[in-house]
Amino acid sequence: MTDEIPLSSAQGQRQKSAEGASQGNMHSMAYTSAQPETIANNSLGGSCPSCGSPLDSDADFCEVCHHYVRPDVCSFCGAKFAPQDAFCPECGSPRGGIVCPTCNTLNDFAFCKQCGTPLTDDARQLMVQMRQMPEYREMVRLAREYDALSLENPIVSERDSIREKNSNMFRERVLKLLAQDEGVTTPAIPEIQNKRKSKEELQKEKNEKLARLSELLSKMETPPNPSPAYVRNYAMAQKPAGVRLAWVCNWKHAMHSSPCGCAKPQMGGKWVVLGRGSRQEIKDDN
């Protein structure tokens, strides 16, 4: 998981964002951290300067060739760029993008689109804020528990069931003999903490955790914000690891592997849990 950056570069606005996050008020943090002067009113329209594909009004990213198309706006924080600026005057990020130190992917945004690593100081700070939220902590816990269930070996046949029963009986016998050697005539045999489950039991438990995780993700839906950069950063900072997700944008209700591949993330969106075999539903925005 990775951290996100408040759009605002002003220290006072960052302080407001940190206070809002510590109180668990995610939506207020989303709105208070965006500064009007750093929000670009993108009305490009026309065509992509890289591939010539049509661009919708207010789009800052081409979903065909996967290039950022606003040379006058910092893609990392949303601040205005002057033509001569090689680095953002607000966040210091380079105009040409940042190479992820983890997977070596070149990125136009504050979180790596490939592995989710935070690439700027503001992104790391926002990730720290997110990790303090009880909702985020519960999401991480559920994701880890789901991941652990996915590694369990269920009982799938009668032979498996018999083997498991015999193994438990052998365990009890050994523990009783060890206790009797120590002079305990009627030992209390502790219950097995992690009993093997049937395939149906295991799937039911996984479904329950996914349902709760989906509920939390819906509650943490990223609200619309005038700044595309802020929405991308905010959404990436709240993404839990350990479970397969897609980001559904409010613009076209399309599935992206992350908001980094959406042309108009400023309209908001949310993470959704994906089932098996649904890769074809995700837009190719790597």
Short mmCIF file of C-alpha atoms in Angstrom, two decimals:
data_model
loop_
_atom_site.label_atom_id
_atom_site.label_comp_id
_atom_site.label_asym_id
_atom_site.label_seq_id
_atom_site.Cartn_x
_atom_site.Cartn_y
_atom_site.Cartn_z
CA MET A 1 0.00 0.00 0.00
CA THR A 2 1.17 3.42 -0.52
CA ASP A 3 0.79 6.97 0.74
CA GLU A 4 -0.98 9.90 -0.84
CA ILE A 5 -0.45 13.59 -1.06
CA PRO A 6 -2.76 16.43 -0.24
CA LEU A 7 -3.01 18.69 -3.26
CA SER A 8 -2.26 21.72 -1.21
CA SER A 9 1.31 22.84 -0.80
CA ALA A 10 0.52 25.46 1.82
CA GLN A 11 1.54 24.35 5.31
CA GLY A 12 -1.72 25.48 6.88
CA GLN A 13 -3.78 23.40 4.47
CA ARG A 14 -1.61 20.32 5.13
CA GLN A 15 -2.17 20.77 8.83
CA LYS A 16 -5.93 20.82 8.27
CA SER A 17 -5.69 17.63 6.26
CA ALA A 18 -3.68 15.87 8.95
CA GLU A 19 -6.17 16.91 11.64
CA GLY A 20 -9.09 15.74 9.54
CA ALA A 21 -7.45 12.37 8.93
CA SER A 22 -6.64 11.77 12.58
CA GLN A 23 -10.30 12.30 13.38
CA GLY A 24 -11.27 9.77 10.73
CA ASN A 25 -13.16 12.36 8.68
CA MET A 26 -12.12 11.24 5.23
CA HIS A 27 -14.49 13.33 3.21
CA SER A 28 -13.61 16.58 4.93
CA MET A 29 -9.94 15.83 4.35
CA ALA A 30 -10.65 15.38 0.65
CA TYR A 31 -12.18 18.83 0.38
CA THR A 32 -10.10 20.92 2.78
CA SER A 33 -6.75 19.97 1.28
CA ALA A 34 -7.38 21.28 -2.24
CA GLN A 35 -6.35 24.88 -2.84
CA PRO A 36 -8.25 26.87 -5.48
CA GLU A 37 -5.08 28.35 -6.92
CA THR A 38 -3.58 24.91 -7.60
CA ILE A 39 -6.65 23.46 -9.27
CA ALA A 40 -6.50 23.54 -13.03
CA ASN A 41 -9.70 24.14 -14.94
CA ASN A 42 -8.83 21.80 -17.76
CA SER A 43 -10.90 22.42 -20.82
CA LEU A 44 -8.59 20.96 -23.45
CA GLY A 45 -11.00 18.92 -25.48
CA GLY A 46 -9.73 18.33 -29.00
CA SER A 47 -7.18 15.57 -29.44
CA CYS A 48 -4.29 13.99 -27.56
CA PRO A 49 -0.95 15.64 -28.44
CA SER A 50 0.75 12.23 -28.26
CA CYS A 51 -1.51 9.96 -30.31
CA GLY A 52 -4.22 12.20 -31.76
CA SER A 53 -7.10 10.40 -30.06
CA PRO A 54 -10.14 12.53 -29.14
CA LEU A 55 -9.99 14.08 -25.65
CA ASP A 56 -13.04 14.88 -23.58
CA SER A 57 -13.39 18.26 -21.95
CA ASP A 58 -11.63 18.40 -18.55
CA ALA A 59 -9.57 15.28 -19.31
CA ASP A 60 -5.91 15.47 -18.29
CA PHE A 61 -4.93 11.95 -19.35
CA CYS A 62 -5.28 10.00 -22.58
CA GLU A 63 -6.75 6.55 -21.95
CA VAL A 64 -5.65 5.39 -25.41
CA CYS A 65 -1.89 5.99 -25.28
CA HIS A 66 -1.72 6.41 -21.47
CA HIS A 67 0.00 9.81 -21.49
CA TYR A 68 -0.59 12.81 -19.23
CA VAL A 69 -1.61 15.72 -21.47
CA ARG A 70 -1.42 18.85 -19.30
CA PRO A 71 2.04 20.43 -19.61
CA ASP A 72 0.79 23.50 -17.69
CA VAL A 73 -0.36 21.57 -14.58
CA CYS A 74 1.76 19.42 -12.25
CA SER A 75 0.39 15.88 -12.40
CA PHE A 76 1.73 15.13 -8.91
CA CYS A 77 0.03 17.91 -6.94
CA GLY A 78 -2.11 19.99 -9.34
CA ALA A 79 -0.08 23.21 -9.14
CA LYS A 80 0.40 25.47 -12.17
CA PHE A 81 3.51 25.01 -14.31
CA ALA A 82 5.29 27.78 -16.20
CA PRO A 83 6.69 26.81 -19.63
CA GLN A 84 10.25 27.16 -18.37
CA ASP A 85 9.74 25.09 -15.21
CA ALA A 86 11.59 21.77 -15.14
CA PHE A 87 10.32 21.09 -11.62
CA CYS A 88 7.02 21.89 -9.96
CA PRO A 89 7.27 25.15 -7.96
CA GLU A 90 4.96 23.67 -5.30
CA CYS A 91 5.98 20.04 -4.70
CA GLY A 92 9.34 19.94 -6.50
CA SER A 93 8.43 16.96 -8.72
CA PRO A 94 10.09 16.78 -12.16
CA ARG A 95 8.08 17.56 -15.27
CA GLY A 96 9.12 14.33 -17.01
CA GLY A 97 7.83 11.98 -14.31
CA ILE A 98 9.40 9.86 -11.57
CA VAL A 99 10.85 6.36 -11.89
CA CYS A 100 9.57 4.07 -9.14
CA PRO A 101 12.49 2.84 -6.97
CA THR A 102 10.64 -0.43 -6.34
CA CYS A 103 9.66 -1.62 -9.83
CA ASN A 104 11.42 0.91 -12.13
CA THR A 105 8.16 2.06 -13.76
CA LEU A 106 8.06 5.66 -15.04
CA ASN A 107 5.13 7.49 -13.44
CA ASP A 108 3.33 10.78 -14.05
CA PHE A 109 1.55 10.59 -10.70
CA ALA A 110 2.50 10.54 -7.01
CA PHE A 111 1.88 6.81 -6.56
CA CYS A 112 3.34 4.12 -8.77
CA LYS A 113 0.62 2.83 -11.09
CA GLN A 114 2.29 -0.59 -11.14
CA CYS A 115 3.10 -1.38 -7.49
CA GLY A 116 1.51 1.50 -5.52
CA THR A 117 4.73 2.85 -3.99
CA PRO A 118 4.45 6.52 -2.88
CA LEU A 119 6.88 8.59 -4.94
CA THR A 120 6.76 12.03 -3.29
CA ASP A 121 7.10 13.35 0.25
CA ASP A 122 3.47 14.50 0.24
CA ALA A 123 2.33 11.05 -0.89
CA ARG A 124 4.21 9.41 1.96
CA GLN A 125 2.71 11.88 4.44
CA LEU A 126 -0.82 11.21 3.22
CA MET A 127 -0.23 7.47 3.50
CA VAL A 128 0.79 7.93 7.13
CA GLN A 129 -2.44 9.86 7.74
CA MET A 130 -4.52 7.12 6.10
CA ARG A 131 -2.93 4.43 8.25
CA GLN A 132 -4.17 6.19 11.37
CA MET A 133 -7.80 5.84 10.31
CA PRO A 134 -9.77 2.99 11.96
CA GLU A 135 -11.48 2.21 8.64
CA TYR A 136 -8.16 1.75 6.91
CA ARG A 137 -6.80 -0.43 9.70
CA GLU A 138 -9.84 -2.68 9.54
CA MET A 139 -9.49 -2.96 5.76
CA VAL A 140 -5.86 -4.03 6.12
CA ARG A 141 -6.80 -6.59 8.78
CA LEU A 142 -9.56 -8.05 6.62
CA ALA A 143 -7.27 -8.17 3.58
CA ARG A 144 -4.62 -10.07 5.56
CA GLU A 145 -7.18 -12.51 6.96
CA TYR A 146 -8.59 -13.09 3.49
CA ASP A 147 -5.09 -13.66 2.15
CA ALA A 148 -4.43 -16.21 4.92
CA LEU A 149 -7.66 -18.05 4.10
CA SER A 150 -6.62 -18.19 0.46
CA LEU A 151 -3.51 -20.13 1.50
CA GLU A 152 -5.43 -22.72 3.53
CA ASN A 153 -5.77 -26.27 2.20
CA PRO A 154 -9.46 -27.27 2.49
CA ILE A 155 -10.89 -30.76 2.95
CA VAL A 156 -12.19 -31.72 -0.49
CA SER A 157 -12.81 -35.47 -0.27
CA GLU A 158 -13.83 -38.26 2.09
CA ARG A 159 -10.24 -39.45 2.15
CA ASP A 160 -9.13 -35.99 3.32
CA SER A 161 -11.76 -36.10 6.05
CA ILE A 162 -10.61 -39.52 7.29
CA ARG A 163 -6.97 -38.44 7.27
CA GLU A 164 -7.79 -35.33 9.24
CA LYS A 165 -9.75 -37.34 11.82
CA ASN A 166 -6.94 -39.88 12.20
CA SER A 167 -4.37 -37.10 12.51
CA ASN A 168 -6.38 -35.49 15.31
CA MET A 169 -6.75 -38.79 17.15
CA PHE A 170 -3.01 -39.41 16.89
CA ARG A 171 -2.34 -35.92 18.23
CA GLU A 172 -4.58 -36.51 21.25
CA ARG A 173 -2.93 -39.84 21.98
CA VAL A 174 0.56 -38.35 21.91
CA LEU A 175 -0.42 -35.44 24.14
CA LYS A 176 -2.02 -37.80 26.69
CA LEU A 177 1.08 -40.00 26.80
CA LEU A 178 3.33 -36.97 27.30
CA ALA A 179 1.10 -35.69 30.09
CA GLN A 180 1.03 -39.12 31.81
CA ASP A 181 4.83 -39.23 31.72
CA GLU A 182 4.73 -36.03 33.76
CA GLY A 183 2.30 -37.54 36.28
CA VAL A 184 -0.95 -36.05 34.93
CA THR A 185 -3.53 -38.84 34.87
CA THR A 186 -6.44 -36.97 33.25
CA PRO A 187 -4.87 -34.28 31.06
CA ALA A 188 -6.96 -31.59 29.35
CA ILE A 189 -6.14 -31.74 25.66
CA PRO A 190 -6.21 -28.25 24.10
CA GLU A 191 -8.39 -27.67 21.08
CA ILE A 192 -6.78 -27.31 17.69
CA GLN A 193 -6.69 -23.59 16.91
CA ASN A 194 -6.68 -23.84 13.13
CA LYS A 195 -8.76 -26.81 12.11
CA ARG A 196 -8.94 -27.65 8.43
CA LYS A 197 -12.22 -26.54 6.94
CA SER A 198 -14.30 -27.97 4.18
CA LYS A 199 -14.22 -26.21 0.84
CA GLU A 200 -17.69 -24.81 1.51
CA GLU A 201 -16.79 -23.57 5.01
CA LEU A 202 -13.66 -21.91 3.71
CA GLN A 203 -15.50 -20.20 0.86
CA LYS A 204 -18.21 -18.96 3.21
CA GLU A 205 -15.63 -17.40 5.53
CA LYS A 206 -13.85 -15.77 2.60
CA ASN A 207 -17.13 -14.39 1.25
CA GLU A 208 -17.97 -12.87 4.65
CA LYS A 209 -14.63 -11.07 4.80
CA LEU A 210 -14.96 -9.85 1.21
CA ALA A 211 -18.45 -8.55 1.93
CA ARG A 212 -17.22 -6.54 4.90
CA LEU A 213 -14.22 -5.29 2.92
CA SER A 214 -16.52 -4.18 0.09
CA GLU A 215 -18.70 -2.37 2.62
CA LEU A 216 -15.72 -0.45 3.99
CA LEU A 217 -14.48 0.41 0.50
CA SER A 218 -17.91 1.81 -0.37
CA LYS A 219 -17.88 3.97 2.76
CA MET A 220 -14.45 5.29 1.76
CA GLU A 221 -15.57 6.18 -1.76
CA THR A 222 -13.46 9.05 -3.06
CA PRO A 223 -15.73 12.12 -3.39
CA PRO A 224 -15.53 14.44 -6.40
CA ASN A 225 -12.90 17.14 -6.12
CA PRO A 226 -11.91 19.87 -8.59
CA SER A 227 -8.34 18.53 -8.63
CA PRO A 228 -7.61 15.31 -10.56
CA ALA A 229 -4.26 15.04 -8.77
CA TYR A 230 -5.82 15.07 -5.34
CA VAL A 231 -8.39 12.39 -6.17
CA ARG A 232 -5.71 10.11 -7.64
CA ASN A 233 -3.50 10.55 -4.61
CA TYR A 234 -6.29 10.19 -2.07
CA ALA A 235 -7.62 7.01 -3.69
CA MET A 236 -4.17 5.42 -4.01
CA ALA A 237 -3.36 6.18 -0.37
CA GLN A 238 -6.44 4.32 0.88
CA LYS A 239 -5.90 1.17 -1.21
CA PRO A 240 -5.32 -1.90 1.01
CA ALA A 241 -2.87 -4.60 -0.04
CA GLY A 242 -3.58 -8.33 -0.01
CA VAL A 243 -6.74 -8.44 -2.12
CA ARG A 244 -7.39 -7.87 -5.82
CA LEU A 245 -9.13 -4.54 -6.46
CA ALA A 246 -10.19 -2.30 -9.31
CA TRP A 247 -11.03 1.41 -9.23
CA VAL A 248 -14.43 2.29 -10.73
CA CYS A 249 -14.61 5.91 -11.85
CA ASN A 250 -17.76 8.02 -11.67
CA TRP A 251 -17.15 9.45 -15.13
CA LYS A 252 -17.79 6.39 -17.30
CA HIS A 253 -18.19 3.83 -14.50
CA ALA A 254 -15.26 2.04 -16.09
CA MET A 255 -12.97 -0.33 -14.21
CA HIS A 256 -9.36 0.80 -13.95
CA SER A 257 -6.50 -0.98 -12.25
CA SER A 258 -6.04 2.37 -10.46
CA PRO A 259 -7.24 5.99 -10.76
CA CYS A 260 -3.93 6.68 -12.52
CA GLY A 261 -5.54 5.33 -15.70
CA CYS A 262 -8.67 7.49 -15.57
CA ALA A 263 -8.92 10.62 -17.71
CA LYS A 264 -11.30 12.41 -15.32
CA PRO A 265 -10.74 11.16 -11.77
CA GLN A 266 -11.93 14.52 -10.40
CA MET A 267 -15.46 13.12 -10.69
CA GLY A 268 -14.63 10.62 -7.94
CA GLY A 269 -14.83 6.85 -7.75
CA LYS A 270 -14.28 3.88 -5.49
CA TRP A 271 -12.32 0.67 -5.08
CA VAL A 272 -14.21 -2.58 -5.64
CA VAL A 273 -13.20 -6.16 -4.85
CA LEU A 274 -12.67 -8.34 -7.92
CA GLY A 275 -13.46 -12.00 -8.23
CA ARG A 276 -11.49 -14.55 -10.17
CA GLY A 277 -11.37 -14.31 -13.93
CA SER A 278 -12.41 -10.67 -14.13
CA ARG A 279 -9.17 -9.26 -15.52
CA GLN A 280 -10.80 -8.62 -18.89
CA GLU A 281 -13.09 -6.06 -17.28
CA ILE A 282 -10.21 -3.79 -16.30
CA LYS A 283 -9.07 -1.13 -18.72
CA ASP A 284 -5.49 -1.59 -19.87
CA ASP A 285 -4.05 1.49 -18.17
CA ASN A 286 -0.55 0.23 -17.27
#
